[in-house]
Amino acid sequence: MEVQIPLRELINVVTLAQALIFAGVLLISRFRQYQANRILIVSFVIIATVKIDQLFQILGGVEAFPGFAFIFIPIQWLLTPSLYFYVATRIDGEFKFTRKQLWHLLPALASLAYLSATYYFLPLAGKVAYLESGQLQNPVNALVIPLASDLIQLGYLVAAQRRLADYGVTLRNWFSRVDDEDVVWLRRVITIWMVIFLGHMLFTVSLRIFGWYGFALAVLDGLNIAHLLMVNALMMLAVVGQFTVLSPVPLLESKQKYAASGTTSEARRALFDRVRQDMQEQAHYLEMDLTLGELAAAIGAAPRDLSEAINGEGGVTAAICMPLKPASSH
């Protein structure tokens, strides 16, 4: 059977190919050793399933092969949870998955349960009858579930942005620069993903409520372009992440966290006092692009030791102990 892909769908083919290629590249041991990249592999695979599902529907696969229809839908609910955990691991190198986080699977499991009850377990003839009856166009399938999915996905993206915002505030407590460059790019990528899901909500409403087919098609074309851009942006973050490490976030409980560290409390306190003195004498607060690594190099310390000294000994008073900007002259 000859398959002809409409010209406007070629962008989905490119996005699908790139997502799979990038996932394969990240499987190389040099990349795979980082937890953030392993999560990104999952994200790329999920994006690939989105594109496979789109192409399957557009090319008439649902009608021709009803037994394979909607098999990737539950997986796609995991896209933004994977992006959220990608952010979590990028800003916290010590992030660990626990059993408590299994609840993030609930939306995907709920989708699986619904599709199993309404479609998956039907015999082939029942699936054909279901599709021919127009059940896909009823308000629940065509409007409620897509909007609920977009809202849940947006919730994860908002949570990721809040986590990045909290990181940015903490970063400003220690250094004069407004935001770490990696944080800025992460926030931009997450923001664009938020726009994508808002656009999908617009597509659903315009098509299902108002019947604006032409407008909905234009929105869909824009979403397809955005998907392609985001696949490349995520890969760029992975590549850049090989050469930069985000500064660990100081936590209120950091003294307890570093109590078990190999560095003694006395050594951390001495290093903290040294960096505070250097900040005052060398006026590092005037260096608007100062990073943790640069500050560590300036005082001849390892970045990790400096991080432990700041987080473990500075505590919540560090913003007071270290001048962040020159005193006002008036």
mmCIF file of C-alpha atoms in Angstrom:
data_model
loop_
_atom_site.group_PDB
_atom_site.id
_atom_site.type_symbol
_atom_site.label_atom_id
_atom_site.label_comp_id
_atom_site.label_asym_id
_atom_site.label_seq_id
_atom_site.Cartn_x
_atom_site.Cartn_y
_atom_site.Cartn_z
ATOM 1 C CA MET A 1 0.000 0.000 0.000
ATOM 2 C CA GLU A 2 1.433 3.333 -1.065
ATOM 3 C CA VAL A 3 1.440 5.996 1.640
ATOM 4 C CA GLN A 4 1.383 9.610 0.548
ATOM 5 C CA ILE A 5 2.151 12.184 3.215
ATOM 6 C CA PRO A 6 0.546 15.599 2.682
ATOM 7 C CA LEU A 7 3.106 18.364 2.204
ATOM 8 C CA ARG A 8 1.994 20.233 5.344
ATOM 9 C CA GLU A 9 2.640 17.093 7.413
ATOM 10 C CA LEU A 10 6.286 16.783 6.413
ATOM 11 C CA ILE A 11 7.215 18.952 9.379
ATOM 12 C CA ASN A 12 5.776 16.252 11.652
ATOM 13 C CA VAL A 13 7.924 13.654 9.904
ATOM 14 C CA VAL A 14 11.000 15.825 10.510
ATOM 15 C CA THR A 15 10.071 16.341 14.167
ATOM 16 C CA LEU A 16 9.512 12.613 14.615
ATOM 17 C CA ALA A 17 12.860 11.773 13.015
ATOM 18 C CA GLN A 18 14.744 14.357 15.068
ATOM 19 C CA ALA A 19 13.145 13.269 18.340
ATOM 20 C CA LEU A 20 14.197 9.665 17.729
ATOM 21 C CA ILE A 21 17.676 10.650 16.539
ATOM 22 C CA PHE A 22 18.242 12.890 19.563
ATOM 23 C CA ALA A 23 17.014 10.137 21.895
ATOM 24 C CA GLY A 24 19.514 7.801 20.244
ATOM 25 C CA VAL A 25 22.356 10.317 20.614
ATOM 26 C CA LEU A 26 21.623 10.740 24.323
ATOM 27 C CA LEU A 27 21.875 6.956 24.734
ATOM 28 C CA ILE A 28 25.623 7.300 24.112
ATOM 29 C CA SER A 29 27.398 6.645 27.409
ATOM 30 C CA ARG A 30 28.904 10.137 27.536
ATOM 31 C CA PHE A 31 25.412 11.631 27.688
ATOM 32 C CA ARG A 32 23.515 8.778 29.322
ATOM 33 C CA GLN A 33 25.514 8.984 32.546
ATOM 34 C CA TYR A 34 23.613 12.150 33.525
ATOM 35 C CA GLN A 35 20.201 11.650 35.067
ATOM 36 C CA ALA A 36 18.818 14.783 33.375
ATOM 37 C CA ASN A 37 19.694 13.362 29.957
ATOM 38 C CA ARG A 38 18.055 10.036 30.772
ATOM 39 C CA ILE A 39 14.862 11.917 31.553
ATOM 40 C CA LEU A 40 15.273 13.887 28.331
ATOM 41 C CA ILE A 41 15.433 10.608 26.395
ATOM 42 C CA VAL A 42 11.988 9.810 27.800
ATOM 43 C CA SER A 43 10.746 13.249 26.732
ATOM 44 C CA PHE A 44 11.995 12.757 23.175
ATOM 45 C CA VAL A 45 10.352 9.336 22.951
ATOM 46 C CA ILE A 46 7.051 10.794 24.185
ATOM 47 C CA ILE A 47 7.253 13.608 21.625
ATOM 48 C CA ALA A 48 7.878 10.953 18.976
ATOM 49 C CA THR A 49 4.694 9.138 20.032
ATOM 50 C CA VAL A 50 2.764 12.417 19.661
ATOM 51 C CA LYS A 51 3.976 12.749 16.081
ATOM 52 C CA ILE A 52 3.349 9.079 15.276
ATOM 53 C CA ASP A 53 -0.194 9.432 16.577
ATOM 54 C CA GLN A 54 -0.781 12.599 14.534
ATOM 55 C CA LEU A 55 0.487 11.024 11.340
ATOM 56 C CA PHE A 56 -1.449 7.817 12.025
ATOM 57 C CA GLN A 57 -4.703 9.748 12.311
ATOM 58 C CA ILE A 58 -4.093 12.075 9.365
ATOM 59 C CA LEU A 59 -3.110 9.216 7.053
ATOM 60 C CA GLY A 60 -6.301 7.311 7.874
ATOM 61 C CA GLY A 61 -4.709 4.774 10.157
ATOM 62 C CA VAL A 62 -7.536 4.859 12.694
ATOM 63 C CA GLU A 63 -10.049 3.699 10.093
ATOM 64 C CA ALA A 64 -7.678 1.276 8.364
ATOM 65 C CA PHE A 65 -6.171 -0.245 11.520
ATOM 66 C CA PRO A 66 -8.627 0.391 14.382
ATOM 67 C CA GLY A 67 -6.842 -2.164 16.545
ATOM 68 C CA PHE A 68 -3.844 0.174 16.830
ATOM 69 C CA ALA A 69 -5.793 3.387 17.393
ATOM 70 C CA PHE A 70 -5.015 5.543 20.450
ATOM 71 C CA ILE A 71 -2.348 3.182 21.829
ATOM 72 C CA PHE A 72 0.038 6.077 22.569
ATOM 73 C CA ILE A 73 -2.481 8.408 24.224
ATOM 74 C CA PRO A 74 -1.765 7.361 27.862
ATOM 75 C CA ILE A 75 1.983 7.760 27.306
ATOM 76 C CA GLN A 76 1.528 11.316 26.078
ATOM 77 C CA TRP A 77 0.139 12.407 29.460
ATOM 78 C CA LEU A 78 3.688 11.929 30.772
ATOM 79 C CA LEU A 79 5.288 14.589 28.569
ATOM 80 C CA THR A 80 5.163 17.520 30.971
ATOM 81 C CA PRO A 81 5.901 15.411 34.068
ATOM 82 C CA SER A 82 9.092 14.358 32.272
ATOM 83 C CA LEU A 83 9.907 18.011 31.501
ATOM 84 C CA TYR A 84 9.250 18.926 35.138
ATOM 85 C CA PHE A 85 11.631 16.237 36.363
ATOM 86 C CA TYR A 86 14.175 17.317 33.753
ATOM 87 C CA VAL A 87 14.147 20.785 35.304
ATOM 88 C CA ALA A 88 14.354 19.290 38.801
ATOM 89 C CA THR A 89 17.448 17.267 37.936
ATOM 90 C CA ARG A 90 19.137 20.143 36.092
ATOM 91 C CA ILE A 91 18.927 22.482 39.089
ATOM 92 C CA ASP A 92 19.555 19.830 41.723
ATOM 93 C CA GLY A 93 22.303 17.375 40.873
ATOM 94 C CA GLU A 94 21.364 15.315 43.937
ATOM 95 C CA PHE A 95 17.717 14.876 42.956
ATOM 96 C CA LYS A 96 16.497 11.319 43.500
ATOM 97 C CA PHE A 97 13.298 9.559 42.487
ATOM 98 C CA THR A 98 11.309 8.034 45.313
ATOM 99 C CA ARG A 99 8.193 5.916 45.561
ATOM 100 C CA LYS A 100 6.213 8.993 46.566
ATOM 101 C CA GLN A 101 6.654 10.325 43.045
ATOM 102 C CA LEU A 102 4.770 7.420 41.516
ATOM 103 C CA TRP A 103 1.590 9.453 41.924
ATOM 104 C CA HIS A 104 2.744 11.447 38.885
ATOM 105 C CA LEU A 105 1.706 8.395 36.853
ATOM 106 C CA LEU A 106 -1.941 8.840 37.874
ATOM 107 C CA PRO A 107 -3.060 10.954 34.857
ATOM 108 C CA ALA A 108 -1.549 8.424 32.451
ATOM 109 C CA LEU A 109 -3.089 5.525 34.372
ATOM 110 C CA ALA A 110 -6.483 7.263 34.416
ATOM 111 C CA SER A 111 -6.263 7.709 30.642
ATOM 112 C CA LEU A 112 -5.305 4.050 30.252
ATOM 113 C CA ALA A 113 -8.245 2.968 32.420
ATOM 114 C CA TYR A 114 -10.721 5.131 30.466
ATOM 115 C CA LEU A 115 -9.534 3.924 27.072
ATOM 116 C CA SER A 116 -9.498 0.319 28.284
ATOM 117 C CA ALA A 117 -13.097 0.625 29.447
ATOM 118 C CA THR A 118 -14.354 2.385 26.335
ATOM 119 C CA TYR A 119 -12.160 1.106 23.486
ATOM 120 C CA TYR A 120 -9.098 -1.096 24.061
ATOM 121 C CA PHE A 121 -10.967 -4.203 25.252
ATOM 122 C CA LEU A 122 -13.611 -4.069 22.545
ATOM 123 C CA PRO A 123 -13.394 -6.741 19.835
ATOM 124 C CA LEU A 124 -12.313 -5.503 16.437
ATOM 125 C CA ALA A 125 -15.914 -5.299 15.234
ATOM 126 C CA GLY A 126 -16.809 -3.334 18.353
ATOM 127 C CA LYS A 127 -13.992 -0.875 17.723
ATOM 128 C CA VAL A 128 -15.172 -0.336 14.161
ATOM 129 C CA ALA A 129 -18.713 0.220 15.405
ATOM 130 C CA TYR A 130 -17.439 2.648 18.053
ATOM 131 C CA LEU A 131 -15.609 4.727 15.457
ATOM 132 C CA GLU A 132 -18.518 4.674 12.995
ATOM 133 C CA SER A 133 -20.997 5.714 15.687
ATOM 134 C CA GLY A 134 -19.281 9.083 16.075
ATOM 135 C CA GLN A 135 -18.370 8.518 19.725
ATOM 136 C CA LEU A 136 -15.061 10.282 19.158
ATOM 137 C CA GLN A 137 -16.995 13.487 18.536
ATOM 138 C CA ASN A 138 -19.046 13.422 21.728
ATOM 139 C CA PRO A 139 -18.352 16.244 24.239
ATOM 140 C CA VAL A 140 -16.348 14.046 26.602
ATOM 141 C CA ASN A 141 -13.918 12.700 24.003
ATOM 142 C CA ALA A 142 -13.683 15.770 21.789
ATOM 143 C CA LEU A 143 -13.726 18.566 24.378
ATOM 144 C CA VAL A 144 -13.595 17.629 28.062
ATOM 145 C CA ILE A 145 -10.697 15.161 27.970
ATOM 146 C CA PRO A 146 -8.457 17.244 25.652
ATOM 147 C CA LEU A 147 -8.994 20.380 27.770
ATOM 148 C CA ALA A 148 -8.439 18.457 31.010
ATOM 149 C CA SER A 149 -5.216 17.030 29.576
ATOM 150 C CA ASP A 150 -3.963 20.480 28.575
ATOM 151 C CA LEU A 151 -4.769 21.902 32.020
ATOM 152 C CA ILE A 152 -2.891 19.119 33.788
ATOM 153 C CA GLN A 153 0.056 19.520 31.448
ATOM 154 C CA LEU A 154 0.054 23.275 32.059
ATOM 155 C CA GLY A 155 0.033 22.598 35.793
ATOM 156 C CA TYR A 156 3.302 20.703 35.508
ATOM 157 C CA LEU A 157 4.861 23.471 33.443
ATOM 158 C CA VAL A 158 3.774 26.097 35.977
ATOM 159 C CA ALA A 159 5.324 23.942 38.719
ATOM 160 C CA ALA A 160 8.558 23.773 36.707
ATOM 161 C CA GLN A 161 8.571 27.551 36.286
ATOM 162 C CA ARG A 162 8.018 28.037 40.005
ATOM 163 C CA ARG A 163 10.911 25.721 40.755
ATOM 164 C CA LEU A 164 13.121 27.716 38.407
ATOM 165 C CA ALA A 165 11.900 30.988 39.939
ATOM 166 C CA ASP A 166 12.777 29.737 43.432
ATOM 167 C CA TYR A 167 16.201 28.749 42.139
ATOM 168 C CA GLY A 168 16.674 32.185 40.583
ATOM 169 C CA VAL A 169 15.776 33.969 43.817
ATOM 170 C CA THR A 170 18.270 31.822 45.729
ATOM 171 C CA LEU A 171 20.932 32.455 43.109
ATOM 172 C CA ARG A 172 20.475 36.206 43.490
ATOM 173 C CA ASN A 173 20.988 35.837 47.235
ATOM 174 C CA TRP A 174 24.572 34.753 46.560
ATOM 175 C CA PHE A 175 25.610 36.522 43.407
ATOM 176 C CA SER A 176 24.931 39.883 41.842
ATOM 177 C CA ARG A 177 23.850 38.515 38.448
ATOM 178 C CA VAL A 178 20.095 38.386 37.978
ATOM 179 C CA ASP A 179 19.859 34.871 36.561
ATOM 180 C CA ASP A 180 22.160 32.019 35.641
ATOM 181 C CA GLU A 181 22.211 31.691 31.836
ATOM 182 C CA ASP A 182 21.133 28.061 31.945
ATOM 183 C CA VAL A 183 18.193 28.990 34.153
ATOM 184 C CA VAL A 184 17.192 31.704 31.691
ATOM 185 C CA TRP A 185 17.152 29.231 28.800
ATOM 186 C CA LEU A 186 15.307 26.614 30.797
ATOM 187 C CA ARG A 187 12.646 29.160 31.691
ATOM 188 C CA ARG A 188 12.309 30.204 28.054
ATOM 189 C CA VAL A 189 11.887 26.633 26.883
ATOM 190 C CA ILE A 190 9.306 25.864 29.567
ATOM 191 C CA THR A 191 7.459 29.105 28.739
ATOM 192 C CA ILE A 192 7.220 28.146 25.073
ATOM 193 C CA TRP A 193 5.906 24.711 26.068
ATOM 194 C CA MET A 194 3.222 26.532 28.076
ATOM 195 C CA VAL A 195 2.322 28.516 24.968
ATOM 196 C CA ILE A 196 2.106 25.254 23.012
ATOM 197 C CA PHE A 197 -0.454 23.774 25.402
ATOM 198 C CA LEU A 198 -2.412 27.038 25.514
ATOM 199 C CA GLY A 199 -2.404 26.897 21.717
ATOM 200 C CA HIS A 200 -3.725 23.347 21.813
ATOM 201 C CA MET A 201 -6.556 24.510 24.057
ATOM 202 C CA LEU A 202 -7.306 27.235 21.505
ATOM 203 C CA PHE A 203 -7.298 24.609 18.747
ATOM 204 C CA THR A 204 -9.760 22.417 20.667
ATOM 205 C CA VAL A 205 -12.134 25.235 21.538
ATOM 206 C CA SER A 206 -12.103 26.812 18.069
ATOM 207 C CA LEU A 207 -12.746 23.464 16.379
ATOM 208 C CA ARG A 208 -15.132 21.744 18.789
ATOM 209 C CA ILE A 209 -17.170 24.684 20.087
ATOM 210 C CA PHE A 210 -17.133 27.235 17.296
ATOM 211 C CA GLY A 211 -16.434 25.012 14.307
ATOM 212 C CA TRP A 212 -13.734 27.320 12.968
ATOM 213 C CA TYR A 213 -12.010 24.647 10.909
ATOM 214 C CA GLY A 214 -9.724 26.995 8.939
ATOM 215 C CA PHE A 215 -8.597 28.841 12.043
ATOM 216 C CA ALA A 216 -8.053 25.595 13.954
ATOM 217 C CA LEU A 217 -5.948 24.253 11.084
ATOM 218 C CA ALA A 218 -3.784 27.389 11.157
ATOM 219 C CA VAL A 219 -3.286 26.973 14.931
ATOM 220 C CA LEU A 220 -2.330 23.337 14.385
ATOM 221 C CA ASP A 221 0.269 24.333 11.783
ATOM 222 C CA GLY A 222 1.747 26.759 14.304
ATOM 223 C CA LEU A 223 1.844 24.052 16.974
ATOM 224 C CA ASN A 224 3.649 21.682 14.618
ATOM 225 C CA ILE A 225 6.313 24.317 13.963
ATOM 226 C CA ALA A 226 6.638 24.937 17.703
ATOM 227 C CA HIS A 227 7.102 21.213 18.342
ATOM 228 C CA LEU A 228 9.991 21.104 15.879
ATOM 229 C CA LEU A 229 11.639 24.136 17.483
ATOM 230 C CA MET A 230 11.234 22.700 20.982
ATOM 231 C CA VAL A 231 12.776 19.363 20.060
ATOM 232 C CA ASN A 232 15.872 21.218 18.883
ATOM 233 C CA ALA A 233 15.843 23.535 21.909
ATOM 234 C CA LEU A 234 15.748 20.579 24.294
ATOM 235 C CA MET A 235 18.679 18.965 22.530
ATOM 236 C CA MET A 236 20.582 22.248 22.723
ATOM 237 C CA LEU A 237 19.998 22.300 26.485
ATOM 238 C CA ALA A 238 21.329 18.748 26.731
ATOM 239 C CA VAL A 239 24.487 19.619 24.785
ATOM 240 C CA VAL A 240 25.107 22.826 26.725
ATOM 241 C CA GLY A 241 24.462 20.920 29.935
ATOM 242 C CA GLN A 242 27.552 18.805 29.220
ATOM 243 C CA PHE A 243 29.745 21.850 29.735
ATOM 244 C CA THR A 244 27.906 23.774 32.435
ATOM 245 C CA VAL A 245 26.644 22.731 35.833
ATOM 246 C CA LEU A 246 23.962 24.734 37.566
ATOM 247 C CA SER A 247 24.864 25.964 41.029
ATOM 248 C CA PRO A 248 23.257 23.897 43.812
ATOM 249 C CA VAL A 249 20.363 25.629 45.519
ATOM 250 C CA PRO A 250 20.916 26.599 49.164
ATOM 251 C CA LEU A 251 18.188 25.076 51.348
ATOM 252 C CA LEU A 252 17.018 26.003 54.812
ATOM 253 C CA GLU A 253 17.960 22.541 56.005
ATOM 254 C CA SER A 254 21.380 22.722 54.328
ATOM 255 C CA LYS A 255 23.335 22.472 57.567
ATOM 256 C CA GLN A 256 21.805 19.076 58.222
ATOM 257 C CA LYS A 257 22.310 18.128 54.576
ATOM 258 C CA TYR A 258 26.054 18.745 54.703
ATOM 259 C CA ALA A 259 26.548 17.348 58.177
ATOM 260 C CA ALA A 260 27.353 13.976 56.576
ATOM 261 C CA SER A 261 29.720 15.494 54.015
ATOM 262 C CA GLY A 262 33.383 14.567 53.933
ATOM 263 C CA THR A 263 34.246 18.240 54.513
ATOM 264 C CA THR A 264 34.342 19.184 58.175
ATOM 265 C CA SER A 265 32.256 21.986 59.591
ATOM 266 C CA GLU A 266 35.432 23.865 60.547
ATOM 267 C CA ALA A 267 36.745 23.681 56.977
ATOM 268 C CA ARG A 268 33.422 24.879 55.577
ATOM 269 C CA ARG A 269 33.313 27.751 58.052
ATOM 270 C CA ALA A 270 36.887 28.777 57.196
ATOM 271 C CA LEU A 271 36.102 28.708 53.468
ATOM 272 C CA PHE A 272 32.892 30.632 54.013
ATOM 273 C CA ASP A 273 34.764 33.322 55.948
ATOM 274 C CA ARG A 274 37.399 33.431 53.212
ATOM 275 C CA VAL A 275 34.892 33.909 50.404
ATOM 276 C CA ARG A 276 33.018 36.544 52.395
ATOM 277 C CA GLN A 277 36.262 38.456 52.944
ATOM 278 C CA ASP A 278 37.193 38.121 49.272
ATOM 279 C CA MET A 279 33.754 39.384 48.223
ATOM 280 C CA GLN A 280 34.333 42.477 50.345
ATOM 281 C CA GLU A 281 37.956 43.136 49.404
ATOM 282 C CA GLN A 282 37.730 42.397 45.677
ATOM 283 C CA ALA A 283 34.242 43.863 45.191
ATOM 284 C CA HIS A 284 33.030 40.792 43.304
ATOM 285 C CA TYR A 285 29.497 42.074 43.723
ATOM 286 C CA LEU A 286 30.286 44.512 40.901
ATOM 287 C CA GLU A 287 30.824 41.617 38.476
ATOM 288 C CA MET A 288 27.344 41.240 37.008
ATOM 289 C CA ASP A 289 28.100 37.858 35.394
ATOM 290 C CA LEU A 290 29.891 36.249 38.331
ATOM 291 C CA THR A 291 29.187 32.521 38.642
ATOM 292 C CA LEU A 292 29.890 30.013 41.373
ATOM 293 C CA GLY A 293 32.711 28.475 39.333
ATOM 294 C CA GLU A 294 34.354 31.848 38.698
ATOM 295 C CA LEU A 295 34.164 32.797 42.364
ATOM 296 C CA ALA A 296 35.638 29.434 43.351
ATOM 297 C CA ALA A 297 38.508 29.940 40.894
ATOM 298 C CA ALA A 298 39.146 33.442 42.266
ATOM 299 C CA ILE A 299 39.746 32.134 45.773
ATOM 300 C CA GLY A 300 41.419 28.879 44.711
ATOM 301 C CA ALA A 301 38.682 26.514 45.901
ATOM 302 C CA ALA A 302 36.744 23.682 44.289
ATOM 303 C CA PRO A 303 33.210 24.727 43.228
ATOM 304 C CA ARG A 304 31.651 21.860 45.200
ATOM 305 C CA ASP A 305 33.571 22.798 48.371
ATOM 306 C CA LEU A 306 32.541 26.419 47.939
ATOM 307 C CA SER A 307 28.918 25.387 47.425
ATOM 308 C CA GLU A 308 29.011 23.316 50.613
ATOM 309 C CA ALA A 309 30.599 26.188 52.518
ATOM 310 C CA ILE A 310 27.933 28.657 51.366
ATOM 311 C CA ASN A 311 24.984 26.315 51.738
ATOM 312 C CA GLY A 312 26.110 24.528 54.875
ATOM 313 C CA GLU A 313 27.582 27.417 56.844
ATOM 314 C CA GLY A 314 25.964 30.510 55.356
ATOM 315 C CA GLY A 315 22.410 29.380 55.943
ATOM 316 C CA VAL A 316 19.660 31.965 55.637
ATOM 317 C CA THR A 317 21.946 34.739 56.922
ATOM 318 C CA ALA A 318 24.285 34.605 53.948
ATOM 319 C CA ALA A 319 22.473 37.356 52.097
ATOM 320 C CA ILE A 320 23.270 39.599 55.071
ATOM 321 C CA CYS A 321 26.823 38.324 55.538
ATOM 322 C CA MET A 322 27.831 38.899 51.907
ATOM 323 C CA PRO A 323 27.398 42.349 50.355
ATOM 324 C CA LEU A 324 25.572 41.940 47.061
ATOM 325 C CA LYS A 325 25.804 45.487 45.813
ATOM 326 C CA PRO A 326 27.694 48.643 46.745
ATOM 327 C CA ALA A 327 26.160 50.685 49.510
ATOM 328 C CA SER A 328 24.170 53.681 48.419
ATOM 329 C CA SER A 329 26.022 56.966 48.572
ATOM 330 C CA HIS A 330 22.974 58.723 49.892
#
